[in-house]
PDB file of C-alpha atoms and ligand atoms in Angstrom:
ATOM      1  CA  UNK A   1     -71.102  41.488 175.477  1.00 57.00           C
ATOM      2  CA  UNK A   2     -73.882  43.585 173.492  1.00 76.00           C
ATOM      3  CA  UNK A   3     -72.941  46.689 173.505  1.00 94.00           C
ATOM      4  CA  UNK A   4     -72.172  48.788 170.241  1.00 98.00           C
ATOM      5  CA  UNK A   5     -69.065  49.203 168.785  1.00 98.00           C
ATOM      6  CA  UNK A   6     -68.948  53.313 168.586  1.00 98.00           C
ATOM      7  CA  UNK A   7     -67.184  55.145 165.780  1.00 98.00           C
ATOM      8  CA  UNK A   8     -66.699  58.527 165.619  1.00 98.00           C
ATOM      9  CA  UNK A   9     -65.000  61.247 162.986  1.00 98.00           C
ATOM     10  CA  UNK A  10     -65.381  65.161 161.725  1.00 97.00           C
ATOM     11  CA  UNK A  11     -67.834  63.650 159.748  1.00 96.00           C
ATOM     12  CA  UNK A  12     -68.850  61.132 156.969  1.00 96.00           C
ATOM     13  CA  UNK A  13     -65.221  60.360 155.869  1.00 97.00           C
ATOM     14  CA  UNK A  14     -65.057  57.887 158.977  1.00 97.00           C
ATOM     15  CA  UNK A  15     -67.595  55.825 156.959  1.00 97.00           C
ATOM     16  CA  UNK A  16     -64.761  54.696 154.987  1.00 97.00           C
ATOM     17  CA  UNK A  17     -63.272  52.990 158.375  1.00 97.00           C
ATOM     18  CA  UNK A  18     -66.686  51.765 159.906  1.00 97.00           C
ATOM     19  CA  UNK A  19     -67.585  49.469 156.103  1.00 97.00           C
ATOM     20  CA  UNK A  20     -64.154  47.814 157.074  1.00 97.00           C
ATOM     21  CA  UNK A  21     -65.069  47.210 160.642  1.00 97.00           C
ATOM     22  CA  UNK A  22     -68.707  45.560 159.574  1.00 96.00           C
ATOM     23  CA  UNK A  23     -66.932  43.945 156.599  1.00 95.00           C
ATOM     24  CA  UNK A  24     -64.909  41.890 159.081  1.00 97.00           C
ATOM     25  CA  UNK A  25     -67.101  41.906 162.022  1.00 96.00           C
ATOM     26  CA  UNK A  26     -70.808  41.080 160.826  1.00 94.00           C
ATOM     27  CA  UNK A  27     -72.257  40.320 164.114  1.00 94.00           C
ATOM     28  CA  UNK A  28     -71.742  43.774 166.028  1.00 97.00           C
ATOM     29  CA  UNK A  29     -73.797  46.360 166.331  1.00 97.00           C
ATOM     30  CA  UNK A  30     -72.215  50.179 165.837  1.00 98.00           C
ATOM     31  CA  UNK A  31     -72.812  53.397 166.703  1.00 98.00           C
ATOM     32  CA  UNK A  32     -71.814  56.076 164.369  1.00 98.00           C
ATOM     33  CA  UNK A  33     -71.444  60.075 165.354  1.00 98.00           C
ATOM     34  CA  UNK A  34     -70.463  62.431 162.246  1.00 98.00           C
ATOM     35  CA  UNK A  35     -69.717  65.668 163.784  1.00 98.00           C
ATOM     36  CA  UNK A  36     -70.157  67.336 160.786  1.00 96.00           C
ATOM     37  CA  UNK A  37     -71.319  70.443 162.126  1.00 96.00           C
ATOM     38  CA  UNK A  38     -67.310  71.254 163.518  1.00 96.00           C
ATOM     39  CA  UNK A  39     -65.997  69.882 159.893  1.00 95.00           C
ATOM     40  CA  UNK A  40     -63.207  70.382 159.041  1.00 96.00           C
ATOM     41  CA  UNK A  41     -61.105  69.564 162.237  1.00 96.00           C
ATOM     42  CA  UNK A  42     -58.397  69.469 160.447  1.00 94.00           C
ATOM     43  CA  UNK A  43     -57.840  73.332 160.593  1.00 94.00           C
ATOM     44  CA  UNK A  44     -58.717  73.575 164.529  1.00 96.00           C
ATOM     45  CA  UNK A  45     -56.076  73.908 167.117  1.00 96.00           C
ATOM     46  CA  UNK A  46     -55.073  70.649 169.319  1.00 96.00           C
ATOM     47  CA  UNK A  47     -57.549  71.812 172.300  1.00 97.00           C
ATOM     48  CA  UNK A  48     -60.244  72.138 170.313  1.00 98.00           C
ATOM     49  CA  UNK A  49     -59.727  68.666 168.112  1.00 97.00           C
ATOM     50  CA  UNK A  50     -59.123  67.823 172.303  1.00 98.00           C
ATOM     51  CA  UNK A  51     -62.821  69.108 173.414  1.00 98.00           C
ATOM     52  CA  UNK A  52     -64.539  67.814 170.162  1.00 98.00           C
ATOM     53  CA  UNK A  53     -62.931  64.544 170.642  1.00 98.00           C
ATOM     54  CA  UNK A  54     -64.145  64.564 174.427  1.00 98.00           C
ATOM     55  CA  UNK A  55     -67.690  65.696 173.464  1.00 98.00           C
ATOM     56  CA  UNK A  56     -68.113  62.487 170.857  1.00 98.00           C
ATOM     57  CA  UNK A  57     -66.745  59.929 173.073  1.00 98.00           C
ATOM     58  CA  UNK A  58     -69.368  60.827 175.952  1.00 98.00           C
ATOM     59  CA  UNK A  59     -72.069  60.725 173.774  1.00 98.00           C
ATOM     60  CA  UNK A  60     -71.116  57.326 172.490  1.00 98.00           C
ATOM     61  CA  UNK A  61     -70.396  56.459 175.965  1.00 98.00           C
ATOM     62  CA  UNK A  62     -73.925  57.312 177.105  1.00 98.00           C
ATOM     63  CA  UNK A  63     -75.305  55.095 174.519  1.00 98.00           C
ATOM     64  CA  UNK A  64     -73.175  52.258 176.143  1.00 97.00           C
ATOM     65  CA  UNK A  65     -70.527  51.715 173.481  1.00 98.00           C
ATOM     66  CA  UNK A  66     -67.728  49.339 174.705  1.00 98.00           C
ATOM     67  CA  UNK A  67     -64.416  49.993 172.866  1.00 98.00           C
ATOM     68  CA  UNK A  68     -64.601  53.148 170.692  1.00 98.00           C
ATOM     69  CA  UNK A  69     -62.873  53.733 167.435  1.00 98.00           C
ATOM     70  CA  UNK A  70     -61.840  57.361 166.396  1.00 98.00           C
ATOM     71  CA  UNK A  71     -62.433  57.064 162.453  1.00 98.00           C
ATOM     72  CA  UNK A  72     -60.468  60.280 161.814  1.00 97.00           C
ATOM     73  CA  UNK A  73     -56.434  60.781 161.847  1.00 96.00           C
ATOM     74  CA  UNK A  74     -56.827  64.612 163.060  1.00 96.00           C
ATOM     75  CA  UNK A  75     -58.552  63.716 166.197  1.00 97.00           C
ATOM     76  CA  UNK A  76     -56.293  60.075 166.339  1.00 96.00           C
ATOM     77  CA  UNK A  77     -53.087  62.264 166.137  1.00 95.00           C
ATOM     78  CA  UNK A  78     -54.092  65.097 168.555  1.00 95.00           C
ATOM     79  CA  UNK A  79     -56.548  63.500 171.497  1.00 97.00           C
ATOM     80  CA  UNK A  80     -56.355  59.978 171.477  1.00 97.00           C
ATOM     81  CA  UNK A  81     -53.359  59.461 173.926  1.00 96.00           C
ATOM     82  CA  UNK A  82     -55.311  61.441 176.455  1.00 98.00           C
ATOM     83  CA  UNK A  83     -58.201  59.432 175.916  1.00 98.00           C
ATOM     84  CA  UNK A  84     -56.450  56.466 176.683  1.00 98.00           C
ATOM     85  CA  UNK A  85     -55.499  58.070 179.751  1.00 98.00           C
ATOM     86  CA  UNK A  86     -58.866  59.371 180.473  1.00 98.00           C
ATOM     87  CA  UNK A  87     -61.393  56.894 179.862  1.00 98.00           C
ATOM     88  CA  UNK A  88     -61.232  53.079 180.818  1.00 96.00           C
ATOM     89  CA  UNK A  89     -62.787  51.679 177.414  1.00 97.00           C
ATOM     90  CA  UNK A  90     -60.540  50.748 174.633  1.00 98.00           C
ATOM     91  CA  UNK A  91     -59.669  52.942 171.823  1.00 98.00           C
ATOM     92  CA  UNK A  92     -58.636  52.040 168.743  1.00 98.00           C
ATOM     93  CA  UNK A  93     -57.473  55.104 166.918  1.00 97.00           C
ATOM     94  CA  UNK A  94     -55.726  55.759 162.701  1.00 96.00           C
ATOM     95  CA  UNK A  95     -52.530  57.112 161.806  1.00 94.00           C
ATOM     96  CA  UNK A  96     -51.554  57.862 157.970  1.00 95.00           C
ATOM     97  CA  UNK A  97     -50.572  54.530 157.040  1.00 96.00           C
ATOM     98  CA  UNK A  98     -46.251  55.405 156.696  1.00 96.00           C
ATOM     99  CA  UNK A  99     -44.408  51.997 158.415  1.00 94.00           C
ATOM    100  CA  UNK A 100     -46.398  49.959 155.208  1.00 95.00           C
ATOM    101  CA  UNK A 101     -45.644  52.832 152.562  1.00 97.00           C
ATOM    102  CA  UNK A 102     -41.622  52.873 154.193  1.00 96.00           C
ATOM    103  CA  UNK A 103     -41.665  48.918 153.581  1.00 95.00           C
ATOM    104  CA  UNK A 104     -43.245  49.164 150.127  1.00 96.00           C
ATOM    105  CA  UNK A 105     -41.458  52.158 148.546  1.00 97.00           C
ATOM    106  CA  UNK A 106     -38.690  51.747 145.829  1.00 97.00           C
ATOM    107  CA  UNK A 107     -38.074  55.778 144.854  1.00 97.00           C
ATOM    108  CA  UNK A 108     -37.532  55.579 148.609  1.00 97.00           C
ATOM    109  CA  UNK A 109     -39.962  58.764 148.647  1.00 98.00           C
ATOM    110  CA  UNK A 110     -43.904  58.416 149.921  1.00 98.00           C
ATOM    111  CA  UNK A 111     -46.769  61.077 149.953  1.00 98.00           C
ATOM    112  CA  UNK A 112     -48.380  61.877 152.821  1.00 98.00           C
ATOM    113  CA  UNK A 113     -51.912  63.124 152.162  1.00 98.00           C
ATOM    114  CA  UNK A 114     -53.638  64.407 155.176  1.00 97.00           C
ATOM    115  CA  UNK A 115     -54.850  67.662 157.453  1.00 96.00           C
ATOM    116  CA  UNK A 116     -53.189  70.227 158.174  1.00 96.00           C
ATOM    117  CA  UNK A 117     -53.867  68.863 162.027  1.00 96.00           C
ATOM    118  CA  UNK A 118     -52.684  65.656 161.417  1.00 96.00           C
ATOM    119  CA  UNK A 119     -49.476  66.896 159.575  1.00 97.00           C
ATOM    120  CA  UNK A 120     -48.595  69.219 162.585  1.00 95.00           C
ATOM    121  CA  UNK A 121     -48.987  66.572 165.162  1.00 95.00           C
ATOM    122  CA  UNK A 122     -46.432  65.546 166.939  1.00 95.00           C
ATOM    123  CA  UNK A 123     -47.684  61.499 167.216  1.00 93.00           C
ATOM    124  CA  UNK A 124     -47.644  62.189 163.440  1.00 95.00           C
ATOM    125  CA  UNK A 125     -43.890  63.085 163.444  1.00 94.00           C
ATOM    126  CA  UNK A 126     -42.715  60.741 165.869  1.00 94.00           C
ATOM    127  CA  UNK A 127     -44.386  57.608 163.658  1.00 92.00           C
ATOM    128  CA  UNK A 128     -42.365  58.984 160.659  1.00 91.00           C
ATOM    129  CA  UNK A 129     -38.981  59.387 162.916  1.00 92.00           C
ATOM    130  CA  UNK A 130     -40.097  55.733 164.256  1.00 93.00           C
ATOM    131  CA  UNK A 131     -40.907  54.207 160.972  1.00 93.00           C
ATOM    132  CA  UNK A 132     -39.303  55.950 158.162  1.00 91.00           C
ATOM    133  CA  UNK A 133     -35.882  56.575 158.637  1.00 91.00           C
ATOM    134  CA  UNK A 134     -34.246  57.160 155.845  1.00 93.00           C
ATOM    135  CA  UNK A 135     -37.254  57.510 153.620  1.00 96.00           C
ATOM    136  CA  UNK A 136     -38.354  61.164 152.012  1.00 97.00           C
ATOM    137  CA  UNK A 137     -41.835  61.851 153.412  1.00 97.00           C
ATOM    138  CA  UNK A 138     -43.473  64.161 150.861  1.00 97.00           C
ATOM    139  CA  UNK A 139     -46.554  65.903 153.008  1.00 97.00           C
ATOM    140  CA  UNK A 140     -49.415  68.003 150.862  1.00 98.00           C
ATOM    141  CA  UNK A 141     -52.121  69.429 152.914  1.00 98.00           C
ATOM    142  CA  UNK A 142     -54.848  68.534 151.695  1.00 97.00           C
ATOM    143  CA  UNK A 143     -57.323  71.771 152.376  1.00 97.00           C
ATOM    144  CA  UNK A 144     -60.813  72.232 151.399  1.00 97.00           C
ATOM    145  CA  UNK A 145     -60.548  68.150 149.704  1.00 97.00           C
ATOM    146  CA  UNK A 146     -62.907  67.393 153.736  1.00 96.00           C
ATOM    147  CA  UNK A 147     -65.452  70.124 152.574  1.00 96.00           C
ATOM    148  CA  UNK A 148     -66.212  68.950 149.449  1.00 97.00           C
ATOM    149  CA  UNK A 149     -66.704  65.593 150.154  1.00 96.00           C
ATOM    150  CA  UNK A 150     -69.112  66.363 152.640  1.00 95.00           C
ATOM    151  CA  UNK A 151     -71.467  68.204 150.335  1.00 96.00           C
ATOM    152  CA  UNK A 152     -70.970  64.965 148.322  1.00 96.00           C
ATOM    153  CA  UNK A 153     -69.114  66.393 145.716  1.00 97.00           C
ATOM    154  CA  UNK A 154     -66.838  63.063 145.044  1.00 96.00           C
ATOM    155  CA  UNK A 155     -67.334  63.170 141.191  1.00 94.00           C
ATOM    156  CA  UNK A 156     -66.882  66.553 140.839  1.00 96.00           C
ATOM    157  CA  UNK A 157     -64.707  69.073 138.295  1.00 96.00           C
ATOM    158  CA  UNK A 158     -63.996  70.603 141.522  1.00 97.00           C
ATOM    159  CA  UNK A 159     -62.213  67.770 143.188  1.00 97.00           C
ATOM    160  CA  UNK A 160     -60.397  66.852 140.316  1.00 97.00           C
ATOM    161  CA  UNK A 161     -59.009  70.020 139.492  1.00 97.00           C
ATOM    162  CA  UNK A 162     -57.622  70.470 143.378  1.00 98.00           C
ATOM    163  CA  UNK A 163     -56.788  66.837 143.572  1.00 97.00           C
ATOM    164  CA  UNK A 164     -54.725  67.515 140.760  1.00 97.00           C
ATOM    165  CA  UNK A 165     -53.341  70.567 142.212  1.00 97.00           C
ATOM    166  CA  UNK A 166     -52.097  68.286 144.896  1.00 98.00           C
ATOM    167  CA  UNK A 167     -50.934  65.427 143.582  1.00 98.00           C
ATOM    168  CA  UNK A 168     -49.180  67.055 140.661  1.00 97.00           C
ATOM    169  CA  UNK A 169     -46.121  68.708 143.284  1.00 97.00           C
ATOM    170  CA  UNK A 170     -45.482  65.492 144.783  1.00 98.00           C
ATOM    171  CA  UNK A 171     -45.365  63.604 141.367  1.00 98.00           C
ATOM    172  CA  UNK A 172     -42.638  65.879 140.614  1.00 97.00           C
ATOM    173  CA  UNK A 173     -40.866  64.546 143.608  1.00 97.00           C
ATOM    174  CA  UNK A 174     -40.902  60.800 142.285  1.00 97.00           C
ATOM    175  CA  UNK A 175     -43.067  59.742 145.127  1.00 98.00           C
ATOM    176  CA  UNK A 176     -44.031  55.637 144.718  1.00 98.00           C
ATOM    177  CA  UNK A 177     -46.615  55.113 147.293  1.00 98.00           C
ATOM    178  CA  UNK A 178     -49.463  57.617 148.258  1.00 98.00           C
ATOM    179  CA  UNK A 179     -50.555  57.474 152.043  1.00 98.00           C
ATOM    180  CA  UNK A 180     -54.279  58.632 152.223  1.00 98.00           C
ATOM    181  CA  UNK A 181     -53.960  60.214 156.010  1.00 97.00           C
ATOM    182  CA  UNK A 182     -57.661  60.914 156.124  1.00 97.00           C
ATOM    183  CA  UNK A 183     -60.496  59.212 156.074  1.00 97.00           C
ATOM    184  CA  UNK A 184     -62.751  61.062 154.048  1.00 97.00           C
ATOM    185  CA  UNK A 185     -60.121  60.397 151.708  1.00 97.00           C
ATOM    186  CA  UNK A 186     -60.605  56.882 150.197  1.00 97.00           C
ATOM    187  CA  UNK A 187     -63.658  57.781 148.773  1.00 97.00           C
ATOM    188  CA  UNK A 188     -61.289  60.217 146.279  1.00 97.00           C
ATOM    189  CA  UNK A 189     -59.457  56.971 144.893  1.00 97.00           C
ATOM    190  CA  UNK A 190     -61.799  56.586 141.548  1.00 96.00           C
ATOM    191  CA  UNK A 191     -60.748  60.080 140.752  1.00 96.00           C
ATOM    192  CA  UNK A 192     -57.447  59.783 142.393  1.00 97.00           C
ATOM    193  CA  UNK A 193     -56.313  56.625 140.258  1.00 96.00           C
ATOM    194  CA  UNK A 194     -57.269  58.859 136.958  1.00 95.00           C
ATOM    195  CA  UNK A 195     -54.381  61.036 138.477  1.00 95.00           C
ATOM    196  CA  UNK A 196     -51.609  58.715 139.507  1.00 97.00           C
ATOM    197  CA  UNK A 197     -49.359  57.057 136.946  1.00 97.00           C
ATOM    198  CA  UNK A 198     -49.699  52.885 137.400  1.00 95.00           C
ATOM    199  CA  UNK A 199     -46.335  52.522 139.777  1.00 95.00           C
ATOM    200  CA  UNK A 200     -47.460  54.874 142.631  1.00 98.00           C
ATOM    201  CA  UNK A 201     -49.265  52.810 145.380  1.00 97.00           C
ATOM    202  CA  UNK A 202     -52.501  54.393 147.676  1.00 98.00           C
ATOM    203  CA  UNK A 203     -52.362  53.100 150.711  1.00 97.00           C
ATOM    204  CA  UNK A 204     -54.821  53.728 153.525  1.00 93.00           C
ATOM    205  CA  UNK A 205     -55.674  52.307 157.085  1.00 92.00           C
ATOM    206  CA  UNK A 206     -59.029  51.176 156.828  1.00 94.00           C
ATOM    207  CA  UNK A 207     -58.585  47.289 156.921  1.00 95.00           C
ATOM    208  CA  UNK A 208     -55.447  47.537 159.447  1.00 96.00           C
ATOM    209  CA  UNK A 209     -58.283  49.484 161.499  1.00 97.00           C
ATOM    210  CA  UNK A 210     -60.967  47.071 161.165  1.00 98.00           C
ATOM    211  CA  UNK A 211     -57.678  44.153 162.216  1.00 98.00           C
ATOM    212  CA  UNK A 212     -57.071  45.509 164.906  1.00 98.00           C
ATOM    213  CA  UNK A 213     -60.777  46.528 166.601  1.00 98.00           C
ATOM    214  CA  UNK A 214     -60.935  42.642 166.203  1.00 98.00           C
ATOM    215  CA  UNK A 215     -58.077  42.055 167.904  1.00 98.00           C
ATOM    216  CA  UNK A 216     -58.687  44.052 171.012  1.00 98.00           C
ATOM    217  CA  UNK A 217     -61.983  42.886 171.130  1.00 97.00           C
ATOM    218  CA  UNK A 218     -61.003  39.180 170.993  1.00 96.00           C
ATOM    219  CA  UNK A 219     -58.098  40.100 173.947  1.00 97.00           C
ATOM    220  CA  UNK A 220     -60.620  41.813 176.249  1.00 96.00           C
ATOM    221  CA  UNK A 221     -63.575  39.239 175.352  1.00 95.00           C
ATOM    222  CA  UNK A 222     -66.019  41.383 174.012  1.00 96.00           C
ATOM    223  CA  UNK A 223     -65.859  39.894 170.578  1.00 95.00           C
ATOM    224  CA  UNK A 224     -70.139  39.335 169.869  1.00 92.00           C
ATOM    225  CA  UNK A 225     -69.956  35.710 169.195  1.00 85.00           C
ATOM    226  CA  UNK A 226     -74.282  35.773 168.899  1.00 87.00           C
ATOM    227  CA  UNK A 227     -74.489  35.337 165.389  1.00 88.00           C
ATOM    228  CA  UNK A 228     -77.392  37.678 164.861  1.00 90.00           C
ATOM    229  CA  UNK A 229     -77.792  40.457 162.299  1.00 91.00           C
ATOM    230  CA  UNK A 230     -76.732  43.811 164.173  1.00 94.00           C
ATOM    231  CA  UNK A 231     -78.122  47.057 163.968  1.00 95.00           C
ATOM    232  CA  UNK A 232     -75.796  50.904 162.939  1.00 97.00           C
ATOM    233  CA  UNK A 233     -77.173  53.741 164.804  1.00 98.00           C
ATOM    234  CA  UNK A 234     -75.855  56.911 162.425  1.00 98.00           C
ATOM    235  CA  UNK A 235     -76.402  60.146 164.527  1.00 98.00           C
ATOM    236  CA  UNK A 236     -75.264  63.651 162.491  1.00 98.00           C
ATOM    237  CA  UNK A 237     -75.834  67.295 163.609  1.00 97.00           C
ATOM    238  CA  UNK A 238     -76.139  68.444 159.871  1.00 96.00           C
ATOM    239  CA  UNK A 239     -78.069  67.709 157.133  1.00 96.00           C
ATOM    240  CA  UNK A 240     -78.182  63.979 156.123  1.00 96.00           C
ATOM    241  CA  UNK A 241     -78.772  63.713 152.819  1.00 95.00           C
ATOM    242  CA  UNK A 242     -75.199  63.370 151.992  1.00 96.00           C
ATOM    243  CA  UNK A 243     -74.802  59.987 154.753  1.00 97.00           C
ATOM    244  CA  UNK A 244     -77.490  58.824 153.343  1.00 95.00           C
ATOM    245  CA  UNK A 245     -75.790  57.855 150.273  1.00 94.00           C
ATOM    246  CA  UNK A 246     -72.805  56.773 151.802  1.00 94.00           C
ATOM    247  CA  UNK A 247     -74.357  54.173 153.751  1.00 94.00           C
ATOM    248  CA  UNK A 248     -77.419  53.115 151.521  1.00 78.00           C
ATOM    249  CA  UNK A 249     -77.315  49.702 153.896  1.00 79.00           C
ATOM    250  CA  UNK A 250     -79.607  47.191 155.296  1.00 82.00           C
ATOM    251  CA  UNK A 251     -80.461  47.963 158.966  1.00 92.00           C
ATOM    252  CA  UNK A 252     -78.695  50.894 159.123  1.00 95.00           C
ATOM    253  CA  UNK A 253     -80.727  53.986 160.793  1.00 96.00           C
ATOM    254  CA  UNK A 254     -79.557  58.087 160.534  1.00 96.00           C
ATOM    255  CA  UNK A 255     -81.207  60.383 162.924  1.00 97.00           C
ATOM    256  CA  UNK A 256     -80.219  64.072 163.061  1.00 97.00           C
ATOM    257  CA  UNK A 257     -79.074  65.074 166.381  1.00 97.00           C
ATOM    258  CA  UNK A 258     -77.220  68.182 167.930  1.00 96.00           C
ATOM    259  CA  UNK A 259     -74.582  67.685 169.651  1.00 96.00           C
TER     260      UNK A 259
HETATM  261  N1  LIG B 301     -61.780  62.501 158.170  1.00 73.24           N
HETATM  262  C1  LIG B 301     -60.907  63.449 159.014  1.00 73.24           C
HETATM  263  C2  LIG B 301     -59.750  62.602 159.606  1.00 73.24           C
HETATM  264  O1  LIG B 301     -59.678  61.513 159.207  1.00 73.24           O
HETATM  265  C3  LIG B 301     -61.091  65.301 158.455  1.00 73.24           C
HETATM  266  C4  LIG B 301     -60.590  65.949 159.361  1.00 73.24           C
HETATM  267  C5  LIG B 301     -61.162  66.964 159.379  1.00 73.24           C
HETATM  268  O2  LIG B 301     -62.297  66.993 159.103  1.00 73.24           O
HETATM  269  O3  LIG B 301     -60.369  68.009 158.585  1.00 73.24           O
HETATM  270  O4  LIG B 301     -58.274  63.386 159.514  1.00 73.24           O
END
């Protein structure tokens, strides 16, 4: 089937997921919406996150997407159940990878760095209850990190200081796994590696999302089998400069769109 895969996030963070998807599925066309104008979603109410998600999905469906990846933990944990119930297209969501972390931790203490919207969601708490019983989850809101990444300040002193402030109390509680519960955060891995001791593993869900996307496309017989170089269309409702530096690849077309 020729329709593109749709991907959306509150901004440019979901490109960390988009990269995993295009690596694993090299013949799929994609359409990516970066709703940077409304970032951060993590500070909004559940209802606002739902309405923004609906707006993004409606636009992706106008672009004839055959499957939609909600490349945002905050939107997934607050809206994916509604989306699955109310649209016929398949949805792939992303949630903090608590399950693999619970299987790997030796100290039985797992840190989760995520937005307020994700940490306060019912879905997050249910997942933790089901997959991490007997494990202490040390939650930390990453307030301000999304904004810094959206501004392209990944390698700034400001970002390193803020991350240090968030990570230190988690280390004091003896975590040995750090779950990145926001799709913006994989871009912080080089900074995180400088802060974290060697025994702390960083866990994110990007590859798992790409694998799940492939599995669903196969199961629904929508995988693109034509081995033609794909096209990737990006739409952003703010200045595209930082996005350009994040997805500087062949066949990517970036436009500004008011959505
Ligand atoms: N990338 C989004 C996520 O995974 C960031 C949320 C936000 O905009 O606060 O949660």
